[in-house]
Amino acid sequence: MGRLIVISNRVALPSGARAPGGLAVGLYDALRDSGGMWLGWNGEIAGPDADGALSTVTRDNITYATFPLAQHDYDCYYRGFSNAVLWPVFHYRPDLARYRRADHEGYLRVNREFAQRLAPMLRPDDVVWVHDYHLLALGRYCRDLGVRNRIGFFLHIPFPAAEVFRTIPPHQALAQAMCAYDVVGFQTDTDAEAFSDYCEKHLRTGREAGGLRMPERRLRVGTYPIGIDVDDVAAMAGKKGSSQEVALKLGLADRKLIISIDRLDYSKGLLERFAAFEQLLEIEPDHGSHVSFVQLAQSSRSDVQGYREIRRELDRAAGRINGKWGELGWAPLRYINRSYARATLMPLMRASQVGLVTPLRDGMNLVAKEYVAAQPPDDPGVLVLSQFAGAAREMRDAALIVNPYDTEGMALALDQALRMPLAERVERHRSLLQGLRTHDLAAWKNRFLADLRAPAKR
């Protein structure tokens, strides 16, 4: 069996510590098991006199191959087309997209550079696994360079309906580039169907069971919902004394805790969530000073104007809620803009009675799954989950599913969660945990790689 070559926008370089997130952990495990290479941007901006050379380091049977980006490539490829066009449109916010032809050209230029760096290092039996929206066109440039290896692509964010996708001016070229892969994977059936529907209507590809048929080749289109390492999360969350320490540090006393953990982004529905919590305090005064809501929202992409604006709006909303409902010694809402290690977050989840995960649109949302895995089975909390998170497809029968655009509905769901009897909480948690174990991180990785390594159909 040949090597696995993973390509992603950023590379999690080895540091001696456990990789920080679900995706990084999953890719690390896949590479470690089979041996291979991880290629991508090192996160650095090269100065005008830098040569941008590829740097490699090998550890645990994995070769990490990284390189910097020039400032103009960072501006066009990353800040521009990736995050000012693809991210908002794929999350159904074309109104926020800011398209510039120079940014699109920069996006293609960097995708081509990835391919040019990759091609000379490939062996004939290697398989290549490309990740996420930053690299939609990479497969096409690999084919242009004569690469005939099996190449798969996995999209971690949603793929929009055809009419939304068409708001991107070069939509057709992007979809054609994606068809250069052998396998294209999505988080949900809805996303896979949206891509296939677009290709059938606007690229005139044929539809068949398991994918698309073009004159010269077939493309497998599949659904591969990403999971988590359940036992790893449970072990971190259940570390002796950790949950009690979290409760003491927060000064919760006998108050119930609602927890939300997100990256600061307009797709996460934070303003709608704050409004729902405020309405809960209005319509159910019994909760009064007996409930605290902690929102952790790590700042991201602070050099993009839209993200600075949403932070200001959230600051104003948090101030209004605490000014109206707070008391001496109690602030109903704690809104914190900083990141924490997973070893801190998992006990915090375990100490909470409600996990509030209500994005306006999300590919999967691993926080929802981590919340469930972190709970004590004998006294678990309740997951309140947006119907627009990919995770809702797997968790809809046991989580409380809400529409994040329905403020009153979310408030009532919070009230239901806070009042839910122990027996019902235990049964819901048992069902959710069983699903997490069936569709865990290893299952995601193994299913995708099995399809990628399968012989091509003609």
XYZ file of C-alpha atoms in Angstrom:
458
model
C 0.000 0.000 0.000
C 1.348 3.431 -0.964
C 1.756 6.443 1.238
C -1.086 8.740 2.251
C -0.433 12.351 1.240
C -2.613 14.868 3.105
C -2.972 18.420 1.773
C -4.594 21.198 3.810
C -4.393 24.968 3.943
C -2.584 24.906 7.299
C -0.435 22.124 8.730
C -0.409 21.156 12.408
C 3.341 20.950 12.945
C 4.579 18.464 15.568
C 5.231 20.154 18.889
C 5.367 17.304 21.368
C 1.847 18.081 22.553
C -1.316 16.376 21.367
C -2.762 17.944 18.229
C -5.372 20.501 19.313
C -8.525 19.792 17.333
C -10.673 17.015 15.888
C -9.514 17.434 12.285
C -5.838 17.664 13.208
C -6.145 14.604 15.445
C -7.909 12.594 12.741
C -5.415 13.435 10.023
C -2.486 12.803 12.338
C -3.818 9.344 13.211
C -4.450 8.486 9.559
C -0.933 9.487 8.573
C 0.737 7.826 11.542
C -0.968 4.509 10.808
C -0.067 4.366 7.123
C 2.990 6.581 6.919
C 3.008 9.567 4.631
C 3.282 13.307 4.206
C 1.309 16.391 5.239
C 1.721 19.399 2.954
C 0.480 22.937 3.519
C 1.016 26.520 4.586
C 3.033 27.023 7.766
C 1.043 30.095 8.801
C 3.868 32.530 8.127
C 3.986 35.470 5.723
C 7.236 35.545 3.756
C 9.085 38.833 3.521
C 9.884 40.378 0.132
C 13.385 38.891 0.143
C 12.368 35.379 1.321
C 12.636 32.502 -1.141
C 9.518 30.659 0.139
C 11.338 27.334 0.066
C 9.667 24.140 1.209
C 10.708 23.007 4.686
C 10.385 19.384 5.813
C 10.575 17.617 9.155
C 9.806 13.952 9.871
C 8.356 12.611 13.099
C 6.296 9.497 13.972
C 6.425 8.193 10.397
C 5.029 11.498 9.054
C 6.876 14.031 6.912
C 5.568 17.565 7.423
C 6.213 19.703 4.344
C 5.400 23.377 4.829
C 6.003 26.717 3.186
C 5.136 30.392 3.784
C 2.845 32.556 1.688
C 3.791 35.851 0.142
C 1.795 38.812 1.437
C -0.109 39.305 -1.822
C -0.997 35.588 -1.927
C -2.240 35.727 1.673
C -4.351 38.786 0.841
C -5.884 37.345 -2.325
C -6.031 33.602 -1.675
C -6.750 33.499 2.057
C -8.310 36.788 3.153
C -9.801 37.408 -0.262
C -11.388 34.614 -2.248
C -11.342 31.883 0.425
C -12.766 33.877 3.314
C -14.465 36.837 1.661
C -16.253 34.801 -1.044
C -16.275 31.029 -0.516
C -16.844 31.089 3.246
C -19.896 33.407 3.237
C -21.493 31.904 0.131
C -21.014 28.309 1.300
C -22.672 29.356 4.579
C -25.616 30.847 2.658
C -24.586 34.487 3.110
C -23.903 35.702 -0.436
C -24.868 39.178 0.765
C -21.589 39.257 2.713
C -19.410 38.079 -0.182
C -16.914 40.548 -1.673
C -15.708 39.226 -5.011
C -12.648 40.640 -6.775
C -11.137 39.111 -9.877
C -7.645 39.684 -8.502
C -8.556 37.610 -5.431
C -9.831 34.758 -7.580
C -6.666 34.853 -9.661
C -4.635 34.741 -6.438
C -6.686 31.779 -5.221
C -5.927 29.856 -8.409
C -2.289 30.879 -8.270
C -1.849 29.443 -4.770
C -3.753 26.258 -5.672
C -1.384 25.882 -8.626
C 1.604 26.450 -6.335
C 0.379 23.696 -4.006
C 0.202 21.334 -6.998
C 3.655 22.327 -8.243
C 5.167 21.639 -4.836
C 3.328 18.325 -4.505
C 3.848 16.724 -7.931
C 7.650 16.131 -7.776
C 7.340 14.398 -4.403
C 4.687 11.862 -5.414
C 5.337 8.159 -5.916
C 3.168 6.164 -8.339
C 1.220 4.310 -5.604
C 0.612 7.313 -3.292
C -2.958 8.430 -2.629
C -3.675 12.117 -2.050
C -6.324 13.484 0.343
C -7.105 17.197 -0.074
C -9.038 19.124 2.554
C -11.480 22.008 2.494
C -12.619 25.030 0.564
C -9.216 26.692 0.265
C -8.122 24.028 -2.237
C -11.109 23.344 -4.492
C -8.957 23.707 -7.629
C -5.890 21.748 -6.501
C -6.982 18.505 -8.173
C -7.333 20.213 -11.533
C -3.780 21.587 -11.372
C -2.433 18.199 -10.351
C -4.040 16.666 -13.433
C -2.602 19.443 -15.608
C 0.844 18.467 -14.321
C 0.286 14.841 -15.317
C -0.496 13.449 -11.852
C -2.457 10.209 -12.242
C -2.574 9.168 -8.599
C -5.905 8.730 -6.858
C -6.870 12.132 -5.428
C -9.751 12.674 -3.019
C -11.265 15.887 -1.699
C -13.248 16.420 1.491
C -15.248 19.587 2.204
C -15.557 20.347 5.903
C -18.067 23.193 5.501
C -21.512 23.095 3.820
C -21.920 23.071 0.051
C -24.717 25.480 -0.922
C -27.747 24.874 -3.093
C -27.108 25.411 -6.800
C -28.734 28.847 -7.001
C -26.665 30.089 -4.062
C -23.445 28.608 -5.474
C -24.136 30.405 -8.753
C -23.762 33.790 -7.003
C -19.989 33.169 -7.153
C -19.000 34.587 -10.563
C -16.560 31.755 -11.484
C -18.925 29.059 -10.135
C -18.740 26.887 -13.219
C -14.944 26.817 -13.302
C -14.842 25.907 -9.602
C -17.239 22.998 -10.044
C -15.342 21.757 -13.102
C -12.132 21.862 -11.078
C -13.738 19.782 -8.330
C -14.637 17.167 -10.917
C -10.921 16.494 -11.448
C -10.861 14.537 -8.176
C -11.631 10.824 -7.963
C -13.703 11.122 -4.773
C -15.454 14.217 -3.456
C -16.806 13.895 0.075
C -19.278 15.983 2.075
C -20.543 16.090 5.654
C -24.227 15.502 4.854
C -26.485 14.067 2.175
C -27.865 17.580 1.634
C -24.417 18.894 0.710
C -23.649 15.960 -1.579
C -27.012 16.351 -3.295
C -26.458 20.096 -3.787
C -23.124 19.481 -5.517
C -24.485 16.677 -7.698
C -27.548 18.737 -8.592
C -25.398 21.671 -9.671
C -23.130 19.467 -11.813
C -26.068 17.762 -13.495
C -27.838 21.029 -14.340
C -24.909 23.295 -15.175
C -22.074 20.988 -16.232
C -24.314 18.440 -17.970
C -22.737 15.529 -16.115
C -24.637 12.269 -15.831
C -26.032 11.121 -12.490
C -25.618 7.543 -11.329
C -25.630 5.633 -8.060
C -22.705 6.822 -5.979
C -21.662 9.766 -8.087
C -21.374 11.471 -11.460
C -20.397 10.232 -14.899
C -18.431 12.326 -17.357
C -17.391 11.353 -20.883
C -13.869 10.295 -19.840
C -14.281 9.215 -16.219
C -16.470 8.736 -13.166
C -16.489 10.813 -9.995
C -17.558 9.247 -6.729
C -19.641 11.640 -4.602
C -20.172 10.518 -1.030
C -21.274 11.515 2.455
C -18.718 11.025 5.228
C -19.827 12.703 8.477
C -16.774 13.470 10.579
C -16.769 12.221 14.171
C -14.685 12.497 17.326
C -12.569 10.252 19.519
C -15.236 9.605 22.166
C -12.973 7.984 24.734
C -10.368 10.725 24.438
C -12.959 13.450 25.110
C -14.497 11.508 27.995
C -11.075 11.003 29.586
C -10.241 14.718 29.417
C -13.653 15.723 30.735
C -13.638 13.216 33.585
C -10.208 13.977 34.973
C -10.533 13.730 38.744
C -11.675 16.970 40.340
C -11.679 18.939 37.099
C -15.442 19.567 36.792
C -15.717 20.617 40.423
C -12.755 22.958 39.987
C -14.409 24.567 36.970
C -17.640 25.140 38.904
C -15.768 26.731 41.799
C -13.717 29.003 39.552
C -16.870 30.200 37.791
C -18.551 30.880 41.120
C -21.594 28.896 40.035
C -22.581 27.729 43.516
C -25.939 26.000 42.918
C -26.656 27.741 39.615
C -27.179 25.759 36.447
C -24.788 26.426 33.590
C -25.518 26.859 29.879
C -22.326 26.587 27.818
C -21.542 27.592 24.234
C -18.109 27.291 22.624
C -17.474 28.718 19.162
C -15.060 30.481 16.910
C -16.165 34.099 16.532
C -17.991 34.032 13.202
C -21.269 35.315 11.779
C -22.216 31.753 10.743
C -22.374 30.625 14.395
C -25.549 32.521 15.273
C -24.187 34.149 18.428
C -26.419 37.223 18.295
C -29.501 35.039 17.849
C -28.326 32.902 20.781
C -27.915 35.929 23.046
C -31.414 37.068 22.103
C -32.834 33.633 22.972
C -31.163 33.657 26.388
C -32.504 37.133 27.054
C -35.993 35.983 26.110
C -35.635 32.987 28.437
C -35.059 35.402 31.315
C -38.123 37.384 30.243
C -40.629 34.557 29.790
C -39.411 32.252 32.573
C -38.543 34.461 35.555
C -38.283 31.355 37.763
C -34.783 30.862 36.350
C -33.835 34.312 37.639
C -30.415 34.221 39.212
C -30.348 30.404 39.140
C -28.852 30.114 35.641
C -25.596 31.368 34.131
C -24.752 31.384 30.432
C -21.066 31.198 29.445
C -20.212 31.973 25.818
C -16.614 31.359 24.766
C -15.926 32.810 21.327
C -12.329 32.750 20.172
C -11.560 35.690 17.892
C -10.667 34.772 14.337
C -9.835 36.583 11.115
C -9.589 39.867 13.003
C -8.106 41.465 9.873
C -11.453 40.999 8.064
C -13.869 43.915 8.558
C -17.003 41.779 9.000
C -15.492 40.002 11.995
C -14.643 43.250 13.779
C -18.233 44.377 13.314
C -19.815 41.247 14.769
C -17.558 41.473 17.804
C -18.776 45.017 18.468
C -22.404 43.892 18.143
C -21.852 41.025 20.583
C -20.168 43.322 23.096
C -23.183 45.635 22.982
C -25.657 42.772 23.346
C -23.795 41.250 26.299
C -23.617 44.623 28.034
C -27.343 45.192 27.562
C -28.301 41.770 28.939
C -26.056 42.018 31.981
C -27.095 45.613 32.618
C -30.770 44.653 32.564
C -30.714 41.306 34.363
C -27.533 41.226 36.426
C -27.414 41.528 40.194
C -24.724 42.089 42.779
C -22.610 38.946 42.684
C -24.287 37.525 39.546
C -23.835 38.241 35.843
C -26.264 36.154 33.781
C -24.039 36.166 30.672
C -20.278 35.706 30.594
C -19.008 36.423 27.105
C -15.282 35.743 26.715
C -13.137 36.330 23.597
C -10.199 34.002 24.080
C -9.131 30.462 23.363
C -8.668 27.661 25.880
C -6.947 24.297 25.679
C -9.217 21.304 25.117
C -8.118 19.973 28.511
C -9.890 23.019 30.008
C -12.929 23.012 27.708
C -13.944 19.386 28.226
C -14.349 19.681 32.044
C -16.262 22.925 31.466
C -18.675 21.053 29.214
C -19.017 18.300 31.799
C -19.852 20.838 34.513
C -22.702 22.342 32.475
C -26.354 21.355 32.392
C -27.049 22.593 28.848
C -24.888 22.643 25.718
C -26.187 25.363 23.394
C -24.957 24.804 19.817
C -27.020 26.877 17.403
C -25.142 27.884 14.236
C -27.062 29.474 11.398
C -25.247 27.030 9.114
C -22.441 24.570 9.832
C -20.827 21.675 8.008
C -20.872 19.377 11.039
C -19.996 21.086 14.362
C -17.819 18.857 16.479
C -18.522 20.888 19.635
C -21.988 19.310 19.717
C -20.442 15.851 19.658
C -17.782 16.744 22.208
C -20.448 18.083 24.548
C -22.242 14.736 24.551
C -19.045 12.724 24.995
C -17.982 14.943 27.917
C -21.149 14.341 29.964
C -21.311 12.085 33.033
C -23.618 9.184 32.042
C -25.364 9.121 35.422
C -26.278 12.844 35.376
C -25.837 14.187 31.837
C -26.615 17.606 30.470
C -28.919 18.308 27.533
C -27.817 19.284 24.027
C -29.795 22.074 22.323
C -28.790 21.928 18.663
C -29.536 23.956 15.532
C -31.334 22.152 12.737
C -28.803 23.763 10.363
C -25.757 22.064 11.883
C -24.622 18.973 10.016
C -24.602 17.114 13.333
C -28.389 17.497 13.556
C -28.825 14.757 10.932
C -27.294 12.217 13.303
C -28.564 13.665 16.603
C -32.099 14.787 15.793
C -33.846 12.004 17.733
C -32.198 12.727 21.102
C -30.989 16.342 21.074
C -33.443 19.249 21.347
C -33.447 20.521 17.759
C -34.185 24.223 17.264
C -34.419 26.791 14.487
C -31.904 29.548 15.331
C -34.119 32.100 13.585
C -36.936 31.336 16.069
C -35.925 33.269 19.186
C -38.917 32.215 21.259
C -38.541 28.590 20.175
C -34.918 28.564 21.324
C -35.896 30.148 24.656
C -38.545 27.471 25.223
C -36.044 24.736 24.342
C -33.618 26.150 26.914
C -36.380 26.088 29.505
C -37.204 22.481 28.596
C -33.546 21.498 28.878
C -33.116 23.168 32.263
C -36.220 21.432 33.657
C -35.734 18.012 32.031
C -36.063 15.054 34.465
C -33.025 12.897 35.114
C -34.478 9.732 33.542
C -35.149 11.517 30.243
C -31.705 13.111 30.235
C -30.039 9.740 30.811
C -31.985 8.081 27.990
C -31.303 10.883 25.518
C -27.614 10.827 26.383
C -27.400 7.040 25.998
C -28.869 7.277 22.506
C -26.580 10.137 21.466
C -23.475 8.404 22.805
C -24.301 5.220 20.899
C -24.459 7.248 17.686
C -21.139 8.932 18.413
C -19.431 5.570 18.820
C -20.902 4.263 15.571
C -19.837 7.327 13.578
C -16.568 8.174 15.311
C -13.405 9.723 13.917
C -11.917 6.390 12.900
C -15.076 5.442 10.968
C -14.939 8.739 9.037
C -11.287 8.282 8.139
C -11.592 4.595 7.228
C -14.680 5.007 5.040
C -13.216 7.856 3.023
C -9.845 6.205 2.506
C -11.467 2.894 1.551
C -13.402 4.647 -1.222
C -10.340 6.623 -2.305
C -8.156 3.524 -2.530
C -10.814 1.486 -4.360
C -10.039 0.863 -8.054
C -11.417 3.484 -10.389
C -14.588 2.566 -12.281
C -14.739 3.143 -15.994
